[in-house]
PDB file of C-alpha atoms in Angstrom:
ATOM      1  CA  MET A 850       0.027   0.038   0.373  1.00  0.00           C
ATOM      2  CA  VAL A 851       1.451   3.768  -0.923  1.00  0.00           C
ATOM      3  CA  GLN A 852       1.854   5.577   1.456  1.00  0.00           C
ATOM      4  CA  ARG A 853      -0.774   8.411   1.808  1.00  0.00           C
ATOM      5  CA  ALA A 854       0.544  12.129   2.171  1.00  0.00           C
ATOM      6  CA  GLU A 855       0.790  12.758   5.553  1.00  0.00           C
ATOM      7  CA  GLU A 856       3.377  10.243   5.580  1.00  0.00           C
ATOM      8  CA  ILE A 857       4.941  11.351   2.868  1.00  0.00           C
ATOM      9  CA  LYS A 858       6.355  14.857   4.610  1.00  0.00           C
ATOM     10  CA  SER A 859       9.665  14.699   2.226  1.00  0.00           C
ATOM     11  CA  PRO A 860      10.073  16.728  -0.612  1.00  0.00           C
ATOM     12  CA  ILE A 861      11.678  14.521  -2.987  1.00  0.00           C
ATOM     13  CA  LEU A 862      10.159  11.346  -1.292  1.00  0.00           C
ATOM     14  CA  ARG A 863       6.958  12.869  -3.131  1.00  0.00           C
ATOM     15  CA  ILE A 864       8.574  13.310  -6.590  1.00  0.00           C
ATOM     16  CA  LEU A 865       9.816   9.264  -5.904  1.00  0.00           C
ATOM     17  CA  THR A 866       6.318   8.548  -4.779  1.00  0.00           C
ATOM     18  CA  ILE A 867       4.959   9.872  -8.328  1.00  0.00           C
ATOM     19  CA  LEU A 868       7.367   8.135  -9.993  1.00  0.00           C
ATOM     20  CA  GLU A 869       6.688   5.159  -8.887  1.00  0.00           C
ATOM     21  CA  GLU A 870       3.065   5.378  -9.351  1.00  0.00           C
ATOM     22  CA  MET A 871       3.543   6.527 -12.665  1.00  0.00           C
ATOM     23  CA  VAL A 872       5.447   3.203 -13.789  1.00  0.00           C
ATOM     24  CA  ALA A 873       3.083   1.438 -11.752  1.00  0.00           C
ATOM     25  CA  ALA A 874      -0.124   2.368 -13.820  1.00  0.00           C
ATOM     26  CA  GLY A 875       1.483   1.350 -16.838  1.00  0.00           C
ATOM     27  CA  ARG A 876      -0.489   3.613 -19.151  1.00  0.00           C
ATOM     28  CA  PRO A 877      -1.264   7.085 -19.849  1.00  0.00           C
ATOM     29  CA  VAL A 878      -2.505   9.140 -16.564  1.00  0.00           C
ATOM     30  CA  THR A 879      -3.237  12.291 -15.478  1.00  0.00           C
ATOM     31  CA  ALA A 880      -2.385  14.506 -12.534  1.00  0.00           C
ATOM     32  CA  THR A 881      -5.498  13.091 -10.307  1.00  0.00           C
ATOM     33  CA  GLU A 882      -5.387   9.453 -11.286  1.00  0.00           C
ATOM     34  CA  ILE A 883      -1.526   9.266  -9.635  1.00  0.00           C
ATOM     35  CA  ASN A 884      -2.691  11.661  -6.831  1.00  0.00           C
ATOM     36  CA  ARG A 885      -5.419   8.488  -5.671  1.00  0.00           C
ATOM     37  CA  GLU A 886      -3.134   7.382  -3.297  1.00  0.00           C
ATOM     38  CA  LEU A 887      -1.060   9.489  -2.456  1.00  0.00           C
ATOM     39  CA  GLY A 888      -3.741  12.270  -1.008  1.00  0.00           C
ATOM     40  CA  LEU A 889      -1.140  15.245  -1.693  1.00  0.00           C
ATOM     41  CA  PRO A 890      -2.867  18.577  -1.985  1.00  0.00           C
ATOM     42  CA  LYS A 891      -4.263  18.967  -5.594  1.00  0.00           C
ATOM     43  CA  ALA A 892      -1.934  21.802  -6.620  1.00  0.00           C
ATOM     44  CA  THR A 893       1.162  20.395  -5.081  1.00  0.00           C
ATOM     45  CA  ILE A 894       0.530  17.009  -7.136  1.00  0.00           C
ATOM     46  CA  HIS A 895      -0.045  19.127 -10.742  1.00  0.00           C
ATOM     47  CA  ARG A 896       2.596  21.452  -9.485  1.00  0.00           C
ATOM     48  CA  LEU A 897       5.134  18.276  -9.315  1.00  0.00           C
ATOM     49  CA  CYS A 898       3.875  16.816 -12.291  1.00  0.00           C
ATOM     50  CA  GLY A 899       4.324  20.492 -14.015  1.00  0.00           C
ATOM     51  CA  THR A 900       7.850  20.273 -13.185  1.00  0.00           C
ATOM     52  CA  LEU A 901       8.741  16.976 -13.713  1.00  0.00           C
ATOM     53  CA  ALA A 902       7.523  16.990 -16.901  1.00  0.00           C
ATOM     54  CA  GLU A 903       9.324  20.382 -17.425  1.00  0.00           C
ATOM     55  CA  GLU A 904      12.909  18.482 -16.557  1.00  0.00           C
ATOM     56  CA  GLY A 905      11.710  15.085 -19.190  1.00  0.00           C
ATOM     57  CA  PHE A 906      10.669  13.014 -16.489  1.00  0.00           C
ATOM     58  CA  LEU A 907       7.977  12.848 -17.857  1.00  0.00           C
ATOM     59  CA  LYS A 908       5.871  13.886 -20.811  1.00  0.00           C
ATOM     60  CA  HIS A 909       1.973  15.571 -21.444  1.00  0.00           C
ATOM     61  CA  GLY A 910       0.014  13.577 -23.153  1.00  0.00           C
ATOM     62  CA  LEU A 911      -1.519  14.027 -26.774  1.00  0.00           C
ATOM     63  CA  ASP A 912      -5.063  15.698 -25.134  1.00  0.00           C
ATOM     64  CA  GLY A 913      -2.637  18.000 -22.100  1.00  0.00           C
ATOM     65  CA  LYS A 914      -4.056  16.228 -19.063  1.00  0.00           C
ATOM     66  CA  ARG A 915      -2.357  12.845 -19.003  1.00  0.00           C
ATOM     67  CA  PHE A 916       0.667  12.293 -18.023  1.00  0.00           C
ATOM     68  CA  LEU A 917       3.418   9.590 -19.483  1.00  0.00           C
ATOM     69  CA  ILE A 918       6.540   8.705 -18.192  1.00  0.00           C
ATOM     70  CA  GLY A 919       9.316  11.130 -20.066  1.00  0.00           C
ATOM     71  CA  PRO A 920      12.618  10.493 -21.918  1.00  0.00           C
ATOM     72  CA  ARG A 921      14.468  11.138 -18.692  1.00  0.00           C
ATOM     73  CA  LEU A 922      12.756   8.667 -16.635  1.00  0.00           C
ATOM     74  CA  ARG A 923      12.931   6.270 -19.495  1.00  0.00           C
ATOM     75  CA  ASN A 924      16.742   6.024 -19.277  1.00  0.00           C
ATOM     76  CA  LEU A 925      17.592   6.155 -15.579  1.00  0.00           C
ATOM     77  CA  ALA A 926      15.331   3.024 -15.517  1.00  0.00           C
ATOM     78  CA  VAL A 927      18.079   1.730 -18.450  1.00  0.00           C
ATOM     79  CA  ASP A 928      20.848   2.591 -16.726  1.00  0.00           C
ATOM     80  CA  VAL A 929      20.338   1.218 -13.564  1.00  0.00           C
ATOM     81  CA  PHE A 930      19.195  -1.854 -15.049  1.00  0.00           C
ATOM     82  CA  SER A 931      22.625  -1.311 -16.549  1.00  0.00           C
ATOM     83  CA  ALA A 932      24.381  -0.451 -13.548  1.00  0.00           C
ATOM     84  CA  GLY A 933      23.312  -2.722 -10.602  1.00  0.00           C
ATOM     85  CA  GLY A 934      24.153  -5.077  -8.361  1.00  0.00           C
ATOM     86  CA  GLU A 935      22.249  -8.282 -10.169  1.00  0.00           C
ATOM     87  CA  ASP A 936      24.700  -7.533 -13.179  1.00  0.00           C
ATOM     88  CA  ALA A 937      25.683 -10.863 -12.691  1.00  0.00           C
ATOM     89  CA  HIS A 938      23.548 -13.491 -11.722  1.00  0.00           C
ATOM     90  CA  ILE A 939      21.144 -11.527 -15.097  1.00  0.00           C
ATOM     91  CA  HIS A 940      23.990 -11.940 -17.569  1.00  0.00           C
ATOM     92  CA  THR A 941      24.966 -15.295 -15.683  1.00  0.00           C
ATOM     93  CA  VAL A 942      21.120 -16.663 -16.200  1.00  0.00           C
ATOM     94  CA  LEU A 943      21.220 -15.374 -20.037  1.00  0.00           C
ATOM     95  CA  ARG A 944      24.480 -16.732 -20.314  1.00  0.00           C
ATOM     96  CA  ASN A 945      23.134 -20.268 -19.487  1.00  0.00           C
ATOM     97  CA  LEU A 946      20.830 -20.792 -22.013  1.00  0.00           C
ATOM     98  CA  SER A 947      22.232 -19.040 -24.599  1.00  0.00           C
ATOM     99  CA  GLN A 948      24.529 -22.233 -24.151  1.00  0.00           C
ATOM    100  CA  ALA A 949      22.083 -24.315 -23.704  1.00  0.00           C
ATOM    101  CA  VAL A 950      20.401 -23.473 -27.050  1.00  0.00           C
ATOM    102  CA  ASP A 951      23.994 -22.979 -28.769  1.00  0.00           C
ATOM    103  CA  GLU A 952      22.600 -19.180 -29.930  1.00  0.00           C
ATOM    104  CA  THR A 953      21.776 -15.278 -29.495  1.00  0.00           C
ATOM    105  CA  VAL A 954      19.453 -14.500 -26.445  1.00  0.00           C
ATOM    106  CA  ASN A 955      18.930 -10.909 -25.758  1.00  0.00           C
ATOM    107  CA  ILE A 956      16.331  -8.615 -23.277  1.00  0.00           C
ATOM    108  CA  ALA A 957      13.933  -5.860 -24.739  1.00  0.00           C
ATOM    109  CA  ILE A 958      11.995  -3.078 -23.210  1.00  0.00           C
ATOM    110  CA  ALA A 959       9.238  -0.978 -25.024  1.00  0.00           C
ATOM    111  CA  ASP A 960      10.697   2.052 -24.938  1.00  0.00           C
ATOM    112  CA  GLY A 961       7.645   3.715 -26.833  1.00  0.00           C
ATOM    113  CA  ASP A 962       7.084   2.206 -30.555  1.00  0.00           C
ATOM    114  CA  ARG A 963      10.499   0.553 -30.204  1.00  0.00           C
ATOM    115  CA  MET A 964      11.809  -3.015 -29.114  1.00  0.00           C
ATOM    116  CA  LEU A 965      15.385  -1.428 -26.341  1.00  0.00           C
ATOM    117  CA  TYR A 966      17.679  -4.544 -26.346  1.00  0.00           C
ATOM    118  CA  LEU A 967      18.983  -3.991 -22.990  1.00  0.00           C
ATOM    119  CA  ASP A 968      21.233  -7.072 -22.705  1.00  0.00           C
ATOM    120  CA  ARG A 969      22.510 -10.070 -25.300  1.00  0.00           C
ATOM    121  CA  ILE A 970      25.077 -13.037 -25.388  1.00  0.00           C
ATOM    122  CA  GLU A 971      26.109 -13.842 -28.346  1.00  0.00           C
ATOM    123  CA  SER A 972      26.068 -17.439 -30.218  1.00  0.00           C
ATOM    124  CA  GLN A 973      29.524 -18.686 -30.673  1.00  0.00           C
ATOM    125  CA  TRP A 974      28.864 -19.131 -34.471  1.00  0.00           C
ATOM    126  CA  PRO A 975      30.491 -17.683 -37.233  1.00  0.00           C
ATOM    127  CA  LEU A 976      27.381 -16.433 -38.784  1.00  0.00           C
ATOM    128  CA  ARG A 977      24.884 -14.303 -36.618  1.00  0.00           C
ATOM    129  CA  MET A 978      22.691 -11.216 -36.308  1.00  0.00           C
ATOM    130  CA  GLN A 979      24.109  -8.687 -35.239  1.00  0.00           C
ATOM    131  CA  LEU A 980      22.085  -6.240 -32.872  1.00  0.00           C
ATOM    132  CA  PRO A 981      24.427  -4.521 -30.170  1.00  0.00           C
ATOM    133  CA  VAL A 982      22.967  -3.485 -27.018  1.00  0.00           C
ATOM    134  CA  GLY A 983      21.244  -0.365 -27.518  1.00  0.00           C
ATOM    135  CA  SER A 984      19.810  -1.228 -30.539  1.00  0.00           C
ATOM    136  CA  ARG A 985      16.384  -0.080 -31.447  1.00  0.00           C
ATOM    137  CA  VAL A 986      14.180  -2.547 -33.376  1.00  0.00           C
ATOM    138  CA  PRO A 987      10.284  -2.590 -34.471  1.00  0.00           C
ATOM    139  CA  LEU A 988       7.279  -3.655 -32.186  1.00  0.00           C
ATOM    140  CA  HIS A 989       5.222  -4.871 -35.276  1.00  0.00           C
ATOM    141  CA  ASN A 990       7.868  -7.039 -36.886  1.00  0.00           C
ATOM    142  CA  THR A 991       9.842  -8.330 -34.039  1.00  0.00           C
ATOM    143  CA  ALA A 992       9.304 -11.907 -31.789  1.00  0.00           C
ATOM    144  CA  SER A 993       9.440  -9.149 -28.426  1.00  0.00           C
ATOM    145  CA  GLY A 994       7.700  -6.026 -30.561  1.00  0.00           C
ATOM    146  CA  LYS A 995       4.605  -8.473 -30.983  1.00  0.00           C
ATOM    147  CA  LEU A 996       4.795  -9.915 -27.836  1.00  0.00           C
ATOM    148  CA  PHE A 997       4.475  -5.940 -26.234  1.00  0.00           C
ATOM    149  CA  LEU A 998       2.091  -5.556 -28.174  1.00  0.00           C
ATOM    150  CA  ALA A 999       0.146  -8.943 -27.237  1.00  0.00           C
ATOM    151  CA  CYS A1000       0.461  -8.218 -23.433  1.00  0.00           C
ATOM    152  CA  LEU A1001      -1.587  -4.284 -24.068  1.00  0.00           C
ATOM    153  CA  PRO A1002      -4.951  -4.254 -23.359  1.00  0.00           C
ATOM    154  CA  ALA A1003      -6.604  -4.468 -26.597  1.00  0.00           C
ATOM    155  CA  ALA A1004      -8.583  -1.193 -26.921  1.00  0.00           C
ATOM    156  CA  ARG A1005      -4.311  -0.062 -26.783  1.00  0.00           C
ATOM    157  CA  ARG A1006      -3.493  -2.375 -28.555  1.00  0.00           C
ATOM    158  CA  ARG A1007      -5.756  -1.152 -30.727  1.00  0.00           C
ATOM    159  CA  ARG A1008      -4.254   2.326 -30.697  1.00  0.00           C
ATOM    160  CA  LEU A1009      -0.809   2.014 -30.619  1.00  0.00           C
ATOM    161  CA  ILE A1010      -0.893  -0.753 -34.310  1.00  0.00           C
ATOM    162  CA  GLY A1011      -3.259   2.244 -35.573  1.00  0.00           C
ATOM    163  CA  LYS A1012       0.051   4.646 -34.877  1.00  0.00           C
ATOM    164  CA  LEU A1013       2.831   2.137 -36.478  1.00  0.00           C
ATOM    165  CA  ALA A1014       4.038   2.490 -40.437  1.00  0.00           C
ATOM    166  CA  LEU A1015       3.583  -1.308 -40.987  1.00  0.00           C
ATOM    167  CA  GLU A1016       7.396  -1.122 -43.497  1.00  0.00           C
ATOM    168  CA  ARG A1017       8.307  -4.278 -44.817  1.00  0.00           C
ATOM    169  CA  THR A1018      11.739  -5.308 -43.846  1.00  0.00           C
ATOM    170  CA  ALA A1019      12.083  -8.747 -45.168  1.00  0.00           C
ATOM    171  CA  PRO A1020       9.907 -11.564 -47.114  1.00  0.00           C
ATOM    172  CA  ASN A1021       6.799 -12.111 -43.975  1.00  0.00           C
ATOM    173  CA  THR A1022       6.420  -8.423 -41.991  1.00  0.00           C
ATOM    174  CA  ILE A1023       2.553  -8.228 -41.636  1.00  0.00           C
ATOM    175  CA  THR A1024       1.626  -4.937 -43.287  1.00  0.00           C
ATOM    176  CA  ASP A1025      -1.976  -5.287 -42.650  1.00  0.00           C
ATOM    177  CA  ARG A1026      -3.673  -4.308 -39.745  1.00  0.00           C
ATOM    178  CA  ALA A1027      -5.550  -6.493 -39.520  1.00  0.00           C
ATOM    179  CA  ALA A1028      -3.606  -9.006 -39.880  1.00  0.00           C
ATOM    180  CA  LEU A1029      -1.375  -7.652 -37.213  1.00  0.00           C
ATOM    181  CA  GLU A1030      -4.794  -7.943 -35.182  1.00  0.00           C
ATOM    182  CA  ALA A1031      -5.281 -11.143 -35.647  1.00  0.00           C
ATOM    183  CA  ALA A1032      -1.345 -12.701 -34.378  1.00  0.00           C
ATOM    184  CA  MET A1033      -2.096 -10.593 -31.684  1.00  0.00           C
ATOM    185  CA  GLU A1034      -4.768 -12.579 -30.755  1.00  0.00           C
ATOM    186  CA  ARG A1035      -2.740 -15.823 -31.277  1.00  0.00           C
ATOM    187  CA  ILE A1036      -0.324 -14.181 -29.094  1.00  0.00           C
ATOM    188  CA  ALA A1037      -1.735 -13.198 -26.401  1.00  0.00           C
ATOM    189  CA  ALA A1038      -2.866 -16.793 -26.279  1.00  0.00           C
ATOM    190  CA  THR A1039       0.317 -18.463 -26.348  1.00  0.00           C
ATOM    191  CA  LYS A1040       2.355 -15.477 -24.308  1.00  0.00           C
ATOM    192  CA  VAL A1041       5.029 -16.439 -27.390  1.00  0.00           C
ATOM    193  CA  GLY A1042       6.295 -13.966 -29.674  1.00  0.00           C
ATOM    194  CA  THR A1043       7.130 -15.030 -32.432  1.00  0.00           C
ATOM    195  CA  ASP A1044       9.482 -13.957 -36.162  1.00  0.00           C
ATOM    196  CA  ASP A1045       9.859 -15.984 -38.687  1.00  0.00           C
ATOM    197  CA  GLN A1046      11.262 -14.060 -41.592  1.00  0.00           C
ATOM    198  CA  GLU A1047       9.262 -11.033 -40.512  1.00  0.00           C
ATOM    199  CA  PHE A1048      12.284  -8.861 -39.517  1.00  0.00           C
ATOM    200  CA  VAL A1049      15.320  -9.715 -41.305  1.00  0.00           C
ATOM    201  CA  GLU A1050      15.538 -12.169 -44.289  1.00  0.00           C
ATOM    202  CA  GLY A1051      16.256 -15.752 -42.987  1.00  0.00           C
ATOM    203  CA  MET A1052      15.974 -14.676 -39.632  1.00  0.00           C
ATOM    204  CA  VAL A1053      13.946 -16.826 -36.854  1.00  0.00           C
ATOM    205  CA  CYS A1054      13.579 -14.888 -33.597  1.00  0.00           C
ATOM    206  CA  VAL A1055      11.051 -17.014 -30.163  1.00  0.00           C
ATOM    207  CA  ALA A1056      10.446 -14.018 -27.149  1.00  0.00           C
ATOM    208  CA  VAL A1057       8.437 -14.911 -24.136  1.00  0.00           C
ATOM    209  CA  PRO A1058       7.780 -11.860 -21.697  1.00  0.00           C
ATOM    210  CA  ILE A1059       9.798 -11.697 -18.216  1.00  0.00           C
ATOM    211  CA  ARG A1060       6.851 -10.344 -15.867  1.00  0.00           C
ATOM    212  CA  ASN A1061       6.838  -8.307 -12.211  1.00  0.00           C
ATOM    213  CA  LYS A1062       5.336  -8.930  -9.001  1.00  0.00           C
ATOM    214  CA  ARG A1063       1.935  -7.774 -10.535  1.00  0.00           C
ATOM    215  CA  GLY A1064       1.972 -10.133 -13.166  1.00  0.00           C
ATOM    216  CA  ARG A1065       2.559  -6.822 -15.714  1.00  0.00           C
ATOM    217  CA  PHE A1066       4.926  -6.886 -18.988  1.00  0.00           C
ATOM    218  CA  VAL A1067       8.195  -5.407 -17.896  1.00  0.00           C
ATOM    219  CA  GLY A1068      10.138  -7.441 -20.920  1.00  0.00           C
ATOM    220  CA  ALA A1069      11.082  -9.881 -23.243  1.00  0.00           C
ATOM    221  CA  MET A1070      14.064 -13.063 -23.628  1.00  0.00           C
ATOM    222  CA  ALA A1071      14.587 -13.988 -27.135  1.00  0.00           C
ATOM    223  CA  VAL A1072      16.222 -16.225 -28.858  1.00  0.00           C
ATOM    224  CA  HIS A1073      16.989 -15.584 -32.387  1.00  0.00           C
ATOM    225  CA  ALA A1074      19.237 -17.209 -35.369  1.00  0.00           C
ATOM    226  CA  PRO A1075      19.327 -18.110 -39.186  1.00  0.00           C
ATOM    227  CA  MET A1076      17.004 -20.390 -40.469  1.00  0.00           C
ATOM    228  CA  ASN A1077      19.700 -22.431 -41.774  1.00  0.00           C
ATOM    229  CA  ARG A1078      20.427 -23.921 -38.171  1.00  0.00           C
ATOM    230  CA  MET A1079      17.260 -22.701 -36.453  1.00  0.00           C
ATOM    231  CA  ASP A1080      13.787 -23.157 -37.927  1.00  0.00           C
ATOM    232  CA  MET A1081      10.815 -22.476 -36.114  1.00  0.00           C
ATOM    233  CA  THR A1082       9.261 -25.657 -35.046  1.00  0.00           C
ATOM    234  CA  ARG A1083      13.154 -25.847 -33.714  1.00  0.00           C
ATOM    235  CA  ALA A1084      12.883 -22.553 -31.917  1.00  0.00           C
ATOM    236  CA  LEU A1085       9.562 -23.120 -29.851  1.00  0.00           C
ATOM    237  CA  SER A1086      10.857 -25.723 -28.598  1.00  0.00           C
ATOM    238  CA  HIS A1087      13.421 -24.013 -26.402  1.00  0.00           C
ATOM    239  CA  VAL A1088      10.497 -22.253 -25.244  1.00  0.00           C
ATOM    240  CA  PRO A1089       9.878 -23.950 -21.560  1.00  0.00           C
ATOM    241  CA  ARG A1090      14.007 -23.357 -21.577  1.00  0.00           C
ATOM    242  CA  MET A1091      13.326 -19.898 -22.270  1.00  0.00           C
ATOM    243  CA  ARG A1092      10.570 -19.358 -19.432  1.00  0.00           C
ATOM    244  CA  ALA A1093      11.925 -21.277 -16.832  1.00  0.00           C
ATOM    245  CA  ALA A1094      15.097 -18.158 -16.942  1.00  0.00           C
ATOM    246  CA  ALA A1095      13.145 -15.983 -17.794  1.00  0.00           C
ATOM    247  CA  SER A1096      11.106 -16.536 -14.568  1.00  0.00           C
ATOM    248  CA  GLU A1097      14.440 -16.788 -12.759  1.00  0.00           C
ATOM    249  CA  LEU A1098      14.774 -13.061 -14.441  1.00  0.00           C
ATOM    250  CA  SER A1099      11.969 -11.976 -13.669  1.00  0.00           C
ATOM    251  CA  ALA A1100      12.387 -12.173  -9.477  1.00  0.00           C
ATOM    252  CA  VAL A1101      16.211 -11.003 -10.497  1.00  0.00           C
ATOM    253  CA  TRP A1102      13.976  -7.608 -11.067  1.00  0.00           C
ATOM    254  CA  THR A1103      11.517  -7.547  -8.218  1.00  0.00           C
ATOM    255  CA  GLY A1104      13.897  -8.472  -5.743  1.00  0.00           C
ATOM    256  CA  ASP A1105      11.972 -11.382  -4.942  1.00  0.00           C
ATOM    257  CA  MET A1106      15.602 -13.905  -4.607  1.00  0.00           C
ATOM    258  CA  ASP A1107      15.912 -15.901  -2.502  1.00  0.00           C
ATOM    259  CA  SER A1108      18.103 -15.575  -0.274  1.00  0.00           C
TER     260      SER A1108
END
């Protein structure tokens, strides 16, 4: 339960709690909605949210009333992940999975209308796809991006798909919005994102979700390889092992690791 205003006297703690509520909402929200649990004076919450937007930690939605996560807060989250004490453990999980499947493994998070690569373990094969940490890839034609879309509430997903430029980058890229919606329904049911030569010709990829304590999607773990080494059937055979690794990563991110 979030502390009430009378318990949050420190201005710094108030700001951090506002950001915590904003992230927990997982959608654009008004200052009033952010304040529902905090109970701060109306003028205070609007002033603090306005300041956070001016400084780039939040940003105004198109309607001018709601706030979204801003670029500075998003960059801070990435930097915290990169500098976190659990880095070695996360890297070990990825390395173990990469060795088990003998292919490249990565973690990606949503970043606006793209997916951002946070970490990656390359396979030992000389033939591999080079997408370094920090790369941003599309939502509509990547396994991680499609998985993120499928995990969104249906109405929000439709709005986002309606704004995407469904550019064809490979033979099987889905460029029809109705077809993409249908693909999202299938992925929502299986909780497995797939890319069968949709992003890059000759490349196959599968992704599974990494979730927080509330069960919400926070990132995707993906395995990809050239299709001459791994067709989609073989890729899907790795899903149970990937889910086990993703569960371990979830425990690291949410602080639920056994002591």
